[in-house]
Structures are given as structure tokens and as C-alpha cells.
Short mmCIF file of C-alpha atoms and ligand atoms in Angstrom, two decimals:
data_model
loop_
_atom_site.label_atom_id
_atom_site.label_comp_id
_atom_site.label_asym_id
_atom_site.label_seq_id
_atom_site.Cartn_x
_atom_site.Cartn_y
_atom_site.Cartn_z
CA MET A 1159 10.97 -7.40 1.62
CA THR A 1160 8.50 -6.52 -1.05
CA ILE A 1161 9.28 -4.11 -3.87
CA LEU A 1162 6.58 -1.45 -4.01
CA LYS A 1163 5.63 0.81 -6.88
CA CYS A 1164 2.90 3.30 -6.09
CA SER A 1165 0.98 5.57 -8.46
CA ALA A 1166 -0.70 7.57 -5.67
CA THR A 1167 1.48 10.61 -6.26
CA THR A 1168 -0.93 12.76 -4.23
CA CYS A 1169 0.27 10.92 -1.12
CA ALA A 1170 2.65 12.75 1.19
CA TYR A 1171 4.88 9.66 1.35
CA ASN A 1172 5.19 9.20 -2.41
CA GLU A 1173 8.64 9.96 -3.84
CA ASP A 1174 8.87 9.39 -7.58
CA MET A 1175 6.42 6.46 -7.45
CA LEU A 1176 8.26 4.94 -4.47
CA CYS A 1177 7.03 4.99 -0.88
CA SER A 1178 9.09 6.78 1.75
CA ARG A 1179 7.11 5.55 4.74
CA GLY A 1180 9.16 2.43 5.52
CA GLU A 1181 6.08 0.31 6.18
CA ILE A 1182 2.46 0.41 5.09
CA ASN A 1183 -0.84 -1.16 6.08
CA VAL A 1184 -2.99 -2.58 3.34
CA MET A 1185 -6.69 -2.87 4.16
CA GLY A 1186 -9.30 -5.23 2.78
CA ASP A 1187 -10.48 -7.66 5.47
CA SER A 1188 -13.11 -9.27 3.28
CA ALA A 1189 -11.73 -8.24 -0.12
CA LYS A 1190 -12.40 -10.52 -3.07
CA SER A 1191 -10.99 -8.14 -5.68
CA SER A 1192 -8.29 -5.49 -5.74
CA GLU A 1193 -11.00 -2.79 -5.78
CA GLU A 1194 -11.91 -3.81 -2.23
CA THR A 1195 -8.37 -3.25 -0.94
CA SER A 1196 -6.79 0.07 -0.07
CA CYS A 1197 -3.59 1.50 1.33
CA GLY A 1198 -4.47 2.44 4.90
CA SER A 1199 -1.27 4.47 5.20
CA PHE A 1200 -2.21 6.95 2.46
CA ARG A 1201 -2.11 10.58 3.60
CA GLU A 1202 -3.02 13.30 1.17
CA LYS A 1203 -0.19 15.79 0.72
CA SER A 1204 -2.36 18.79 1.47
CA GLN A 1205 -3.32 17.31 4.84
CA GLY A 1206 0.29 17.97 5.73
CA ALA A 1207 1.56 14.61 6.88
CA MET A 1208 4.44 15.42 9.11
CA ASN A 1209 7.90 15.22 7.61
CA SER A 1210 9.17 13.65 10.79
CA ALA A 1211 6.95 10.64 10.12
CA LYS A 1212 8.81 10.04 6.89
CA ASN A 1213 11.57 7.62 6.40
CA SER A 1214 14.50 9.38 4.74
CA CYS A 1215 14.26 7.81 1.31
CA GLY A 1216 11.83 6.73 -1.31
CA CYS A 1217 12.88 3.12 -0.75
CA GLU A 1218 12.25 0.40 -3.30
CA THR A 1219 11.43 -2.26 -0.73
CA ILE A 1220 8.96 -1.97 2.08
CA GLN A 1221 7.43 -3.87 4.98
CA ILE A 1222 3.75 -4.54 4.28
CA ASP A 1223 1.18 -5.47 6.89
CA CYS A 1224 -1.87 -6.59 5.00
CA LYS A 1225 -5.40 -7.34 6.19
CA ALA A 1226 -6.54 -8.75 2.85
CA HIS A 1227 -6.58 -12.36 4.07
CA ASN A 1228 -8.11 -13.66 0.86
CA CYS A 1229 -5.05 -12.72 -1.17
CA THR A 1230 -2.78 -15.51 -2.39
CA TYR A 1231 0.23 -13.55 -1.17
CA ASN A 1232 -1.06 -13.00 2.36
CA GLU A 1233 0.61 -15.05 5.07
CA ASN A 1234 -0.35 -14.20 8.64
CA CYS A 1235 -1.08 -10.60 7.66
CA LYS A 1236 2.27 -10.14 5.90
CA CYS A 1237 2.65 -9.71 2.16
CA THR A 1238 4.89 -12.37 0.62
CA ALA A 1239 4.77 -11.06 -2.98
CA ALA A 1240 8.16 -10.15 -4.44
CA ALA A 1241 6.73 -6.92 -5.81
CA ILE A 1242 3.40 -5.14 -5.67
CA ASP A 1243 1.77 -2.17 -7.36
CA VAL A 1244 -0.39 0.21 -5.40
CA ALA A 1245 -2.70 2.25 -7.64
CA GLY A 1246 -4.36 5.54 -6.83
CA SER A 1247 -3.48 8.37 -9.15
CA GLY A 1248 -5.40 11.45 -8.06
CA ALA A 1249 -6.44 9.80 -4.78
CA LYS A 1250 -7.68 12.07 -2.00
CA VAL A 1251 -8.48 9.40 0.57
CA CYS A 1252 -7.33 5.86 1.38
CA SER A 1253 -10.37 4.31 -0.24
CA GLU A 1254 -9.31 5.68 -3.62
CA THR A 1255 -6.15 3.57 -3.54
CA LYS A 1256 -5.86 -0.18 -4.04
CA CYS A 1257 -3.37 -3.01 -4.21
CA ASP A 1258 -3.33 -3.93 -7.89
CA THR A 1259 -1.42 -7.14 -7.17
CA PHE A 1260 -4.22 -8.64 -5.04
CA GLU A 1261 -5.12 -12.10 -6.26
CA CYS A 1262 -8.03 -13.82 -4.63
CA GLN A 1263 -7.55 -17.41 -3.52
CA CYS A 1264 -11.33 -17.65 -3.17
S1 SF4 B 2322 -0.33 -8.52 -2.90
FE1 SF4 B 2322 -1.92 -9.32 -1.56
S2 SF4 B 2322 -0.90 -9.70 0.42
FE2 SF4 B 2322 0.40 -8.29 -0.78
S3 SF4 B 2322 -0.26 -6.21 -0.15
FE3 SF4 B 2322 -1.41 -6.74 -2.01
S4 SF4 B 2322 -3.34 -7.59 -1.20
FE4 SF4 B 2322 -1.86 -7.65 0.50
#
């Protein structure tokens, strides 16, 4: 599985820059740059994402379903990168996050 570091500390699933969700969906169907990707699983803390939806830990590795087909690391909608960085400090909505590791094969 992929190692995930995430700077979207405003996300309900963020635990010390790790993601506690267990799996995430990365968006960016027609993305040609990392700016056009986003973490579709982002939930702002104040929106009160339910604790029961959380995995128990801030795990280092995570399952990633990714729609950014143009990325070098995308294989049948799965991320094959050894490690990725999701960026989004201060994010309030999904679109303010992005996969910084996106590399266009276009
Ligand atoms: S590195 Fe590429 S395939 Fe992996 S999550 Fe980011 S955009 Fe998707």
C-alpha cells in the first residue's frame, strides 16, 4: 500500500499529518497537473465527520482509489506510488486539496 502524508490538518480524518480513514478517493478525471486533482474524501472538521467512520489509527499506509488517469502512477484507478503527499493546509473543501505527487504522463 501507499504511504500517505497529508498536510490538510483541517480534515476530520487527519491525525498528525497521517490519514485515519483507511482508504481515500483522489479526484481529477482530466487532470494534467496536481492543481487539478483533489482528495475527494476530505471532510472539514467542523462539519463533524462522524467518529464511527474513522479507522482507529492515523495509519502510515492507505488504499488509494484514484480517478486521475493521466498520472504516471495510476493503474486501473489504483495508485501504485510508494508514497504520496496530499497538500491542503487550511483547506475548507475538497477542491482546496491536491495530490502533490501527481505526475502527468501526457
Ligand atoms: S500519485 Fe497519481 S495515481 Fe497516486 S493518488 Fe496521486 S494522482 Fe493518483
